[in-house]
CSV table of C-alpha atoms in Angstrom, one decimal:
chain,number,residue,atom,x,y,z
K,1,MET,CA,-6.3,-3.3,-19.1
K,2,ALA,CA,-3.0,-1.0,-19.5
K,3,LEU,CA,-4.4,1.6,-21.8
K,4,SER,CA,-7.1,2.1,-19.4
K,5,ASN,CA,-5.1,2.3,-16.4
K,6,ALA,CA,-3.4,5.0,-17.9
K,7,LEU,CA,-6.1,7.0,-18.6
K,8,ALA,CA,-7.3,6.7,-15.5
K,9,ALA,CA,-3.7,8.1,-14.3
K,10,SER,CA,-3.8,10.6,-16.9
K,11,VAL,CA,-6.9,12.1,-15.7
K,12,ARG,CA,-6.3,11.4,-11.8
K,13,SER,CA,-3.0,13.8,-12.5
K,14,VAL,CA,-5.7,16.6,-14.2
K,15,TYR,CA,-8.5,16.5,-11.5
K,16,ILE,CA,-4.9,16.7,-8.9
K,17,HIS,CA,-3.2,19.5,-10.5
K,18,ALA,CA,-6.5,21.4,-11.1
K,19,ARG,CA,-7.3,21.6,-7.3
K,20,LEU,CA,-4.0,22.4,-6.2
K,21,ALA,CA,-3.8,25.8,-8.7
K,22,GLU,CA,-7.4,26.4,-6.7
K,23,GLU,CA,-5.9,25.9,-3.4
K,24,ARG,CA,-3.1,28.4,-4.4
K,25,LEU,CA,-5.1,31.1,-6.2
K,26,ARG,CA,-7.3,31.1,-2.8
K,27,SER,CA,-4.4,30.8,-0.2
K,28,GLY,CA,-1.1,31.2,-1.9
K,29,VAL,CA,0.0,27.8,-1.0
K,30,ALA,CA,-1.2,24.2,-1.9
K,31,TRP,CA,-0.9,21.4,0.0
K,32,TRP,CA,-0.3,17.6,-1.5
K,33,PRO,CA,1.8,15.0,0.4
K,34,LEU,CA,2.3,12.3,-1.9
K,35,ALA,CA,4.0,14.8,-4.7
K,36,PRO,CA,7.1,13.7,-5.7
K,37,ALA,CA,9.1,16.9,-3.9
K,38,MET,CA,7.4,16.2,-1.2
K,39,VAL,CA,7.7,13.1,-0.2
K,40,ALA,CA,11.6,13.8,-0.4
K,41,ASP,CA,11.3,16.7,1.6
K,42,PRO,CA,8.0,18.2,3.2
K,43,TYR,CA,10.0,21.0,5.2
K,44,PRO,CA,9.9,23.8,2.6
K,45,ALA,CA,6.2,23.3,1.8
K,46,TYR,CA,6.3,23.3,5.9
K,47,ARG,CA,7.5,26.9,5.9
K,48,LYS,CA,5.5,28.0,2.9
K,49,LEU,CA,2.2,26.6,5.2
K,50,ARG,CA,3.2,28.2,8.5
K,51,ASP,CA,4.0,31.5,7.2
K,52,ARG,CA,1.0,32.3,4.0
K,53,ASP,CA,-1.7,29.8,5.3
K,54,PRO,CA,-0.9,28.2,9.2
K,55,VAL,CA,-5.0,27.0,8.7
K,56,HIS,CA,-5.2,25.6,5.1
K,57,TYR,CA,-8.2,23.9,3.7
K,58,SER,CA,-6.7,21.4,1.8
K,59,ILE,CA,-9.2,20.7,-1.7
K,60,LEU,CA,-7.8,16.9,-2.3
K,61,ALA,CA,-7.6,15.7,1.1
K,62,ARG,CA,-10.9,17.8,2.6
K,63,GLN,CA,-9.5,18.8,5.8
K,64,PHE,CA,-8.3,21.3,7.4
K,65,VAL,CA,-4.0,21.6,7.1
K,66,VAL,CA,-2.6,22.9,11.1
K,67,SER,CA,1.1,23.7,10.8
K,68,ARG,CA,1.9,25.9,13.6
K,69,TYR,CA,3.5,24.8,16.9
K,70,ALA,CA,1.3,26.5,19.2
K,71,ASP,CA,-1.9,25.3,17.6
K,72,VAL,CA,-0.5,21.6,16.8
K,73,ASP,CA,0.1,21.5,20.7
K,74,ARG,CA,-3.2,23.3,21.5
K,75,ILE,CA,-5.6,21.0,19.5
K,76,LEU,CA,-3.1,17.9,20.6
K,77,ARG,CA,-4.2,18.8,24.5
K,78,ASP,CA,-7.4,19.7,23.8
K,79,HIS,CA,-9.9,16.3,23.9
K,80,ARG,CA,-12.8,18.0,24.9
K,81,ASP,CA,-13.2,20.2,21.5
K,82,PHE,CA,-11.3,18.1,19.1
K,83,SER,CA,-11.8,14.4,19.2
K,84,ASN,CA,-10.0,11.4,17.9
K,85,ASP,CA,-12.9,9.3,16.7
K,86,LEU,CA,-12.3,10.1,12.8
K,87,THR,CA,-15.9,8.9,12.4
K,88,ARG,CA,-17.2,11.9,13.6
K,89,ALA,CA,-16.4,13.5,10.5
K,90,ARG,CA,-18.6,14.7,8.5
K,91,TYR,CA,-18.0,12.7,5.2
K,92,SER,CA,-16.5,9.2,4.8
K,93,ARG,CA,-13.9,8.4,2.5
K,94,GLY,CA,-9.8,7.0,2.8
K,95,ILE,CA,-8.8,6.3,6.7
K,96,VAL,CA,-12.9,7.2,7.9
K,97,ALA,CA,-14.2,4.2,5.9
K,98,THR,CA,-11.6,2.2,6.6
K,99,ARG,CA,-11.7,2.8,10.5
K,100,ARG,CA,-15.3,2.6,10.1
K,101,LYS,CA,-14.6,-1.7,9.3
K,102,LEU,CA,-11.6,-1.6,12.3
K,103,LYS,CA,-12.6,-2.3,16.1
K,104,PRO,CA,-11.3,0.7,17.2
K,105,SER,CA,-8.3,0.8,19.0
K,106,MET,CA,-7.9,2.9,22.1
K,107,LEU,CA,-5.9,5.6,19.5
K,108,ALA,CA,-9.4,6.1,18.1
K,109,LEU,CA,-11.4,6.6,21.3
K,110,ASP,CA,-12.8,9.9,23.6
K,111,PRO,CA,-13.2,9.5,27.2
K,112,PRO,CA,-14.5,7.9,28.9
K,113,ASP,CA,-13.6,4.8,26.9
K,114,HIS,CA,-10.3,5.9,26.2
K,115,THR,CA,-10.0,6.6,30.2
K,116,ARG,CA,-10.5,2.9,30.8
K,117,LEU,CA,-8.5,1.3,28.5
K,118,ARG,CA,-5.6,3.5,29.0
K,119,ARG,CA,-5.6,3.1,32.9
K,120,LEU,CA,-5.7,-0.9,32.3
K,121,VAL,CA,-3.1,-1.0,29.8
K,122,ASN,CA,-0.6,1.7,31.9
K,123,ARG,CA,-0.7,-1.7,34.8
K,124,ALA,CA,0.8,-3.9,32.0
K,125,PHE,CA,3.2,-1.4,29.4
K,126,THR,CA,4.8,-0.2,32.6
K,127,PRO,CA,8.3,2.3,32.6
K,128,ARG,CA,9.9,-1.0,34.4
K,129,SER,CA,9.1,-3.4,32.0
K,130,VAL,CA,10.3,-1.4,29.0
K,131,ALA,CA,13.6,-0.7,30.8
K,132,GLU,CA,14.3,-4.6,31.8
K,133,LEU,CA,14.5,-5.0,27.9
K,134,GLU,CA,17.4,-3.4,27.6
K,135,ASP,CA,19.7,-6.0,27.3
K,136,PHE,CA,17.6,-8.3,24.9
K,137,ILE,CA,17.7,-4.9,22.8
K,138,ARG,CA,20.9,-4.3,22.7
K,139,ALA,CA,21.9,-8.0,22.4
K,140,THR,CA,19.9,-8.2,19.3
K,141,ALA,CA,21.2,-5.5,17.9
K,142,HIS,CA,24.2,-6.6,18.2
K,143,GLY,CA,23.8,-10.1,17.2
K,144,LEU,CA,21.7,-8.1,13.9
K,145,VAL,CA,25.2,-6.5,13.1
K,146,ASP,CA,26.5,-10.1,13.2
K,147,ARG,CA,25.4,-11.0,10.1
K,148,MET,CA,26.6,-7.9,8.4
K,149,GLU,CA,29.7,-9.6,8.6
K,150,GLY,CA,31.5,-9.7,5.2
K,151,THR,CA,30.6,-6.7,3.7
K,152,ASP,CA,31.5,-2.9,3.3
K,153,GLU,CA,27.8,-1.7,2.3
K,154,PHE,CA,24.2,-2.8,3.2
K,155,ASP,CA,20.7,-1.9,3.4
K,156,LEU,CA,20.7,-0.2,6.4
K,157,MET,CA,16.9,-0.3,6.7
K,158,LYS,CA,16.4,-4.2,5.6
K,159,ALA,CA,19.8,-5.5,7.7
K,160,PHE,CA,18.7,-3.4,11.1
K,161,ALA,CA,16.1,-0.7,11.1
K,162,VAL,CA,13.1,-2.9,10.7
K,163,PRO,CA,14.3,-5.9,12.1
K,164,LEU,CA,15.2,-4.4,15.2
K,165,PRO,CA,12.2,-3.2,16.6
K,166,THR,CA,10.2,-6.4,14.8
K,167,ILE,CA,12.3,-8.8,16.8
K,168,VAL,CA,11.6,-6.8,20.2
K,169,ILE,CA,7.5,-6.4,20.1
K,170,ALA,CA,7.9,-9.8,19.0
K,171,ARG,CA,9.5,-10.5,22.4
K,172,MET,CA,7.5,-8.9,24.6
K,173,ILE,CA,4.0,-10.5,22.8
K,174,GLY,CA,5.5,-14.0,22.9
K,175,VAL,CA,5.9,-14.3,19.0
K,176,PRO,CA,8.0,-17.3,18.2
K,177,GLU,CA,11.0,-16.2,15.5
K,178,ARG,CA,9.6,-18.6,12.3
K,179,ASP,CA,6.6,-16.4,12.5
K,180,LEU,CA,8.6,-13.0,12.6
K,181,THR,CA,8.3,-12.8,9.1
K,182,ARG,CA,4.7,-12.6,8.2
K,183,PHE,CA,3.9,-10.7,11.8
K,184,LYS,CA,6.5,-7.6,10.1
K,185,VAL,CA,4.4,-7.9,7.2
K,186,TRP,CA,1.0,-7.7,9.4
K,187,SER,CA,2.6,-4.8,10.7
K,188,SER,CA,3.4,-2.7,7.4
K,189,ARG,CA,0.1,-3.5,6.3
K,190,LEU,CA,-1.9,-2.3,9.1
K,191,ALA,CA,0.8,0.7,9.3
K,192,ARG,CA,-1.5,2.0,5.9
K,193,ALA,CA,-4.6,2.2,8.4
K,194,LEU,CA,-3.2,5.6,9.3
K,195,GLU,CA,-3.4,6.7,6.4
K,196,PRO,CA,-6.1,8.9,5.0
K,197,ILE,CA,-5.3,8.2,1.6
K,198,LEU,CA,-5.7,4.3,0.6
K,199,THR,CA,-6.9,3.2,-2.6
K,200,PRO,CA,-9.6,0.2,-2.9
K,201,ALA,CA,-6.7,-2.3,-2.5
K,202,GLU,CA,-4.8,-1.1,-0.5
K,203,GLN,CA,-7.9,-1.3,2.0
K,204,GLU,CA,-8.7,-4.3,1.6
K,205,LEU,CA,-5.0,-5.2,2.1
K,206,VAL,CA,-5.6,-3.6,5.6
K,207,TYR,CA,-8.8,-5.3,6.2
K,208,ARG,CA,-6.9,-9.0,5.2
K,209,ALA,CA,-4.4,-8.2,7.6
K,210,HIS,CA,-5.9,-7.2,10.3
K,211,ARG,CA,-8.3,-10.5,10.2
K,212,GLN,CA,-5.0,-12.6,10.4
K,213,LEU,CA,-3.9,-11.3,12.8
K,214,ALA,CA,-6.5,-11.1,14.9
K,215,GLU,CA,-6.9,-15.1,14.4
K,216,TYR,CA,-2.7,-15.3,15.1
K,217,LEU,CA,-3.0,-13.0,18.4
K,218,THR,CA,-6.4,-15.0,19.4
K,219,SER,CA,-4.3,-18.1,20.0
K,220,ILE,CA,-1.8,-16.6,22.2
K,221,VAL,CA,-4.3,-14.3,24.1
K,222,GLU,CA,-6.1,-18.0,24.8
K,223,GLN,CA,-3.0,-19.7,26.0
K,224,ARG,CA,-1.8,-16.5,28.2
K,225,ARG,CA,-5.4,-17.0,30.1
K,226,LEU,CA,-4.4,-20.5,30.5
K,227,GLU,CA,-0.6,-20.7,31.5
K,228,PRO,CA,0.3,-17.2,32.0
K,229,ARG,CA,4.2,-16.0,30.9
K,230,GLU,CA,6.8,-13.3,32.0
K,231,ASP,CA,5.1,-10.9,28.7
K,232,LEU,CA,2.9,-8.8,27.7
K,233,VAL,CA,-0.3,-10.4,26.4
K,234,SER,CA,0.2,-11.7,30.5
K,235,ARG,CA,-0.2,-9.1,31.9
K,236,LEU,CA,-2.6,-7.2,29.3
K,237,VAL,CA,-4.6,-10.7,30.4
K,238,GLU,CA,-3.8,-10.3,34.1
K,239,ALA,CA,-4.4,-6.3,34.5
K,240,GLU,CA,-7.7,-5.5,36.5
K,241,GLU,CA,-8.6,-1.7,37.8
K,242,GLN,CA,-11.4,-1.4,40.7
K,243,GLY,CA,-13.2,-5.4,39.1
K,244,ASP,CA,-12.5,-4.0,35.5
K,245,ARG,CA,-11.0,-6.2,33.2
K,246,LEU,CA,-9.8,-6.5,29.1
K,247,THR,CA,-11.8,-8.6,27.2
K,248,ARG,CA,-10.4,-10.8,24.8
K,249,ASP,CA,-11.0,-8.2,21.9
K,250,GLU,CA,-9.8,-5.3,23.6
K,251,THR,CA,-6.9,-7.2,24.0
K,252,ILE,CA,-6.3,-8.1,20.9
K,253,VAL,CA,-6.8,-4.5,19.6
K,254,MET,CA,-4.8,-3.6,22.1
K,255,LEU,CA,-1.9,-5.8,20.8
K,256,ARG,CA,-2.9,-4.4,17.5
K,257,LEU,CA,-2.0,-0.4,18.3
K,258,LEU,CA,1.3,-1.8,20.5
K,259,LEU,CA,2.5,-3.5,17.4
K,260,LEU,CA,2.7,-0.1,15.3
K,261,ALA,CA,3.7,2.7,18.5
K,262,GLY,CA,6.3,0.0,19.0
K,263,ASN,CA,7.3,-1.3,15.8
K,264,GLU,CA,7.1,1.3,12.7
K,265,THR,CA,8.2,4.5,14.6
K,266,THR,CA,10.9,3.0,16.0
K,267,THR,CA,12.3,2.0,12.8
K,268,ASN,CA,11.7,5.1,11.1
K,269,LEU,CA,13.1,7.2,13.8
K,270,ILE,CA,16.5,4.7,13.1
K,271,GLY,CA,16.3,5.1,9.5
K,272,ASN,CA,15.9,9.0,9.4
K,273,GLY,CA,17.9,9.5,12.2
K,274,VAL,CA,21.3,7.9,11.1
K,275,ARG,CA,20.3,9.5,7.1
K,276,ALA,CA,20.4,12.8,9.6
K,277,LEU,CA,23.3,12.1,10.9
K,278,LEU,CA,25.2,11.2,7.9
K,279,ARG,CA,24.0,14.8,6.0
K,280,HIS,CA,24.9,16.6,8.9
K,281,PRO,CA,28.9,15.0,9.6
K,282,GLY,CA,29.9,17.7,12.3
K,283,GLN,CA,27.2,16.5,14.4
K,284,LEU,CA,28.0,13.0,13.7
K,285,ALA,CA,31.5,13.7,14.6
K,286,LEU,CA,30.4,15.4,17.8
K,287,LEU,CA,28.4,12.5,18.9
K,288,ARG,CA,31.0,10.2,18.2
K,289,GLU,CA,33.3,12.4,20.9
K,290,ARG,CA,30.3,12.9,23.1
K,291,PRO,CA,28.4,9.8,23.3
K,292,ASP,CA,27.0,11.0,26.2
K,293,LEU,CA,25.0,13.0,23.9
K,294,ILE,CA,22.8,10.3,22.3
K,295,PRO,CA,19.7,10.7,25.0
K,296,SER,CA,19.7,13.9,23.2
K,297,ALA,CA,20.6,13.4,20.0
K,298,VAL,CA,17.6,11.2,19.5
K,299,GLU,CA,15.8,14.0,20.9
K,300,GLU,CA,16.9,16.6,18.7
K,301,LEU,CA,16.3,13.6,15.7
K,302,LEU,CA,13.1,12.9,16.6
K,303,ARG,CA,12.6,16.7,16.1
K,304,TYR,CA,14.1,17.0,13.1
K,305,ASP,CA,12.9,14.8,10.7
K,306,SER,CA,10.3,12.6,13.0
K,307,PRO,CA,8.6,9.1,12.4
K,308,VAL,CA,5.2,10.8,12.4
K,309,GLN,CA,4.3,13.4,10.0
K,310,LEU,CA,0.8,13.8,10.9
K,311,ASP,CA,-2.2,13.3,13.1
K,312,MET,CA,-5.7,14.1,13.0
K,313,ARG,CA,-8.3,15.1,15.0
K,314,ILE,CA,-12.6,16.2,14.7
K,315,ALA,CA,-14.3,19.5,15.4
K,316,ILE,CA,-16.6,18.4,18.1
K,317,ARG,CA,-18.1,21.9,17.5
K,318,ASP,CA,-17.6,25.1,15.7
K,319,LEU,CA,-14.4,27.0,16.8
K,320,ASP,CA,-11.4,28.9,16.2
K,321,VAL,CA,-8.0,27.5,15.4
K,322,GLY,CA,-5.1,30.4,14.9
K,323,ASP,CA,-7.2,33.4,12.7
K,324,SER,CA,-9.9,30.6,11.4
K,325,ALA,CA,-13.1,29.5,11.6
K,326,VAL,CA,-13.4,25.5,11.7
K,327,PRO,CA,-16.9,23.6,11.9
K,328,SER,CA,-18.0,21.3,13.4
K,329,GLY,CA,-17.4,17.7,12.0
K,330,ALA,CA,-14.1,18.4,9.8
K,331,MET,CA,-11.5,16.7,9.9
K,332,ILE,CA,-8.0,19.1,11.1
K,333,GLY,CA,-4.5,17.1,10.3
K,334,LEU,CA,-2.3,18.5,12.7
K,335,LEU,CA,0.9,18.6,10.8
K,336,ILE,CA,3.7,17.0,13.3
K,337,GLY,CA,6.3,17.9,11.2
K,338,SER,CA,6.0,21.1,10.5
K,339,ALA,CA,5.3,22.2,14.2
K,340,ASN,CA,8.5,20.8,15.1
K,341,HIS,CA,10.1,23.3,12.1
K,342,ASP,CA,8.4,26.2,14.1
K,343,PRO,CA,10.9,28.8,14.5
K,344,GLU,CA,8.4,30.6,16.5
K,345,ARG,CA,8.9,27.3,19.0
K,346,PHE,CA,12.5,26.4,17.9
K,347,ARG,CA,16.0,28.5,17.3
K,348,ARG,CA,17.2,27.5,14.0
K,349,PRO,CA,14.5,24.6,13.1
K,350,ALA,CA,16.5,23.5,9.9
K,351,GLU,CA,19.7,22.9,12.0
K,352,LEU,CA,20.6,19.7,13.7
K,353,ASP,CA,21.5,20.2,16.7
K,354,ILE,CA,22.3,17.2,19.2
K,355,THR,CA,23.5,19.9,21.9
K,356,ARG,CA,19.8,21.8,21.8
K,357,SER,CA,18.6,23.4,25.2
K,358,ASP,CA,14.6,24.3,23.7
K,359,ARG,CA,13.3,20.6,23.5
K,360,GLY,CA,9.6,20.1,23.4
K,361,ASN,CA,9.2,18.4,20.4
K,362,ILE,CA,5.6,16.9,19.7
K,363,SER,CA,6.4,13.7,17.7
K,364,PHE,CA,5.0,11.2,19.9
K,365,GLY,CA,2.2,13.4,20.8
K,366,ARG,CA,0.4,15.6,23.7
K,367,GLY,CA,-2.3,15.2,26.1
K,368,ILE,CA,-4.1,12.1,27.0
K,369,HIS,CA,-2.9,10.1,23.9
K,370,HIS,CA,0.4,10.7,24.3
K,371,CYS,CA,2.1,7.7,22.4
K,372,LEU,CA,2.0,4.7,24.8
K,373,GLY,CA,4.9,3.8,23.3
K,374,ALA,CA,7.8,6.1,23.6
K,375,PRO,CA,9.6,5.1,26.2
K,376,LEU,CA,10.5,2.4,24.3
K,377,ALA,CA,10.9,3.5,21.0
K,378,ARG,CA,13.3,6.2,22.5
K,379,LEU,CA,15.0,3.0,24.2
K,380,GLU,CA,15.2,1.4,21.1
K,381,GLY,CA,16.4,4.4,19.1
K,382,ARG,CA,19.3,5.0,22.1
K,383,ILE,CA,20.4,1.6,21.8
K,384,ALA,CA,20.7,1.4,17.8
K,385,LEU,CA,22.7,4.5,17.8
K,386,GLU,CA,25.2,3.5,20.7
K,387,VAL,CA,25.6,-0.3,19.0
K,388,LEU,CA,26.4,1.5,15.4
K,389,LEU,CA,28.8,3.5,16.4
K,390,GLU,CA,30.7,1.0,18.8
K,391,ARG,CA,31.0,-1.2,16.0
K,392,PHE,CA,31.2,1.1,12.8
K,393,SER,CA,33.9,3.6,13.3
K,394,GLU,CA,32.9,5.1,9.9
K,395,ILE,CA,29.3,5.3,8.4
K,396,GLY,CA,28.3,6.8,5.1
K,397,PHE,CA,25.9,6.8,2.1
K,398,GLY,CA,26.1,4.0,0.1
K,399,ALA,CA,26.1,4.0,-3.7
K,400,ARG,CA,22.1,4.2,-4.2
K,401,PRO,CA,20.4,6.8,-2.8
K,402,PRO,CA,18.2,6.8,0.0
K,403,LYS,CA,14.4,7.1,-1.1
K,404,TYR,CA,12.0,7.5,0.9
K,405,ARG,CA,8.3,5.7,1.4
K,406,PRO,CA,5.1,8.0,-0.6
K,407,SER,CA,3.1,8.5,2.7
K,408,VAL,CA,1.2,11.4,4.7
K,409,VAL,CA,1.4,9.7,8.2
K,410,LEU,CA,4.9,7.4,8.6
K,411,ARG,CA,7.3,9.1,7.0
K,412,GLY,CA,10.2,6.2,6.3
K,413,LEU,CA,12.6,5.5,4.2
K,414,GLU,CA,12.1,2.6,1.7
K,415,HIS,CA,16.1,1.8,1.4
K,416,PHE,CA,18.6,2.9,2.5
K,417,HIS,CA,22.1,2.1,1.8
K,418,VAL,CA,25.2,2.5,3.7
K,419,ARG,CA,28.9,2.4,4.0
K,420,VAL,CA,30.5,1.0,6.9
K,421,VAL,CA,34.2,0.6,8.2
K,422,ARG,CA,34.4,-1.7,11.1
K,423,SER,CA,36.0,-0.7,14.0
K,424,GLY,CA,39.2,-2.6,14.9
């Protein structure tokens, strides 16, 4: 078995290198986001794509990859020519095959279905309901720091960046503390459904997590129908617009989406953001001197190393993107991380500048599919920075180097050890 696995891996490696060589011959550049160098730092490759082939056809991924800000921004805003329903692609593999087996969330729907669901969920997931969580988020963040008492080095991801948003979204949904561990496991496995390249084993884990989470949430939804509480599930159950309500299945799928939107992206924002600040000690020192810059810093950290690196659309008809012709049914990968580093849009994009005035990152998307959880992620990111800077007078890299997870869509750290000195 070990020999056959090694042989399969060798054949796969040869195939990948051959296809990448073919891409380079065609366009002068290749795109393979799971290459170790890309996982560690994708931004040099993004620069080559923008310069040499901004609408690049990836042979391996079988999709067009769009890297310039203007093109990505345009496509995100244009839901008439570019569909979010990936099952409309010309072929079925990876993410398309996975999506076809899952009940579609609002994220994967076009108008009028998307319009109806967004209107209903907006009645439940309001800015006011998010703002009311501030005291709870802050208390939770301080509580997580308290647990680190007695150690001057720890994994920031495991101890802080992962549990903070998990506890918050669980509180919003009404999940008891005893279920937090499996709740996070389901969240992490379901996040893989966003990835365009999955092995059969990974697909099965996604389906299993979907079934288990749906079963778990069904009981909560039914309880809230009978006995409403002050939580998100009750608000979703009660949301009504001109006599229209969410069905039980729609409510469960919406909660699945909110779990991902309010959990995985926030974890990555905290981890990527703190790492970026440690790599730019001058910016970290400025933030300590001027904590009023923290909201601005959150926006810059979202731009500098975005938690979401790629979004996808399907071309509804034959059309042009930039100077390239894209056929109907083609899958299009929108490189959010590249767009956020486009010098045509941002001055000195490779520099971290928490005082940046030329804002406009597209880390949470654009248009009708703009991320519903963006206000919550920004709030948690701001509070996380405030608490970490308040509780630790010094923060630096730990002995173990940080490591990013191999992923195409979500960019986040697998582990990130930091060394700290506690305040006063």
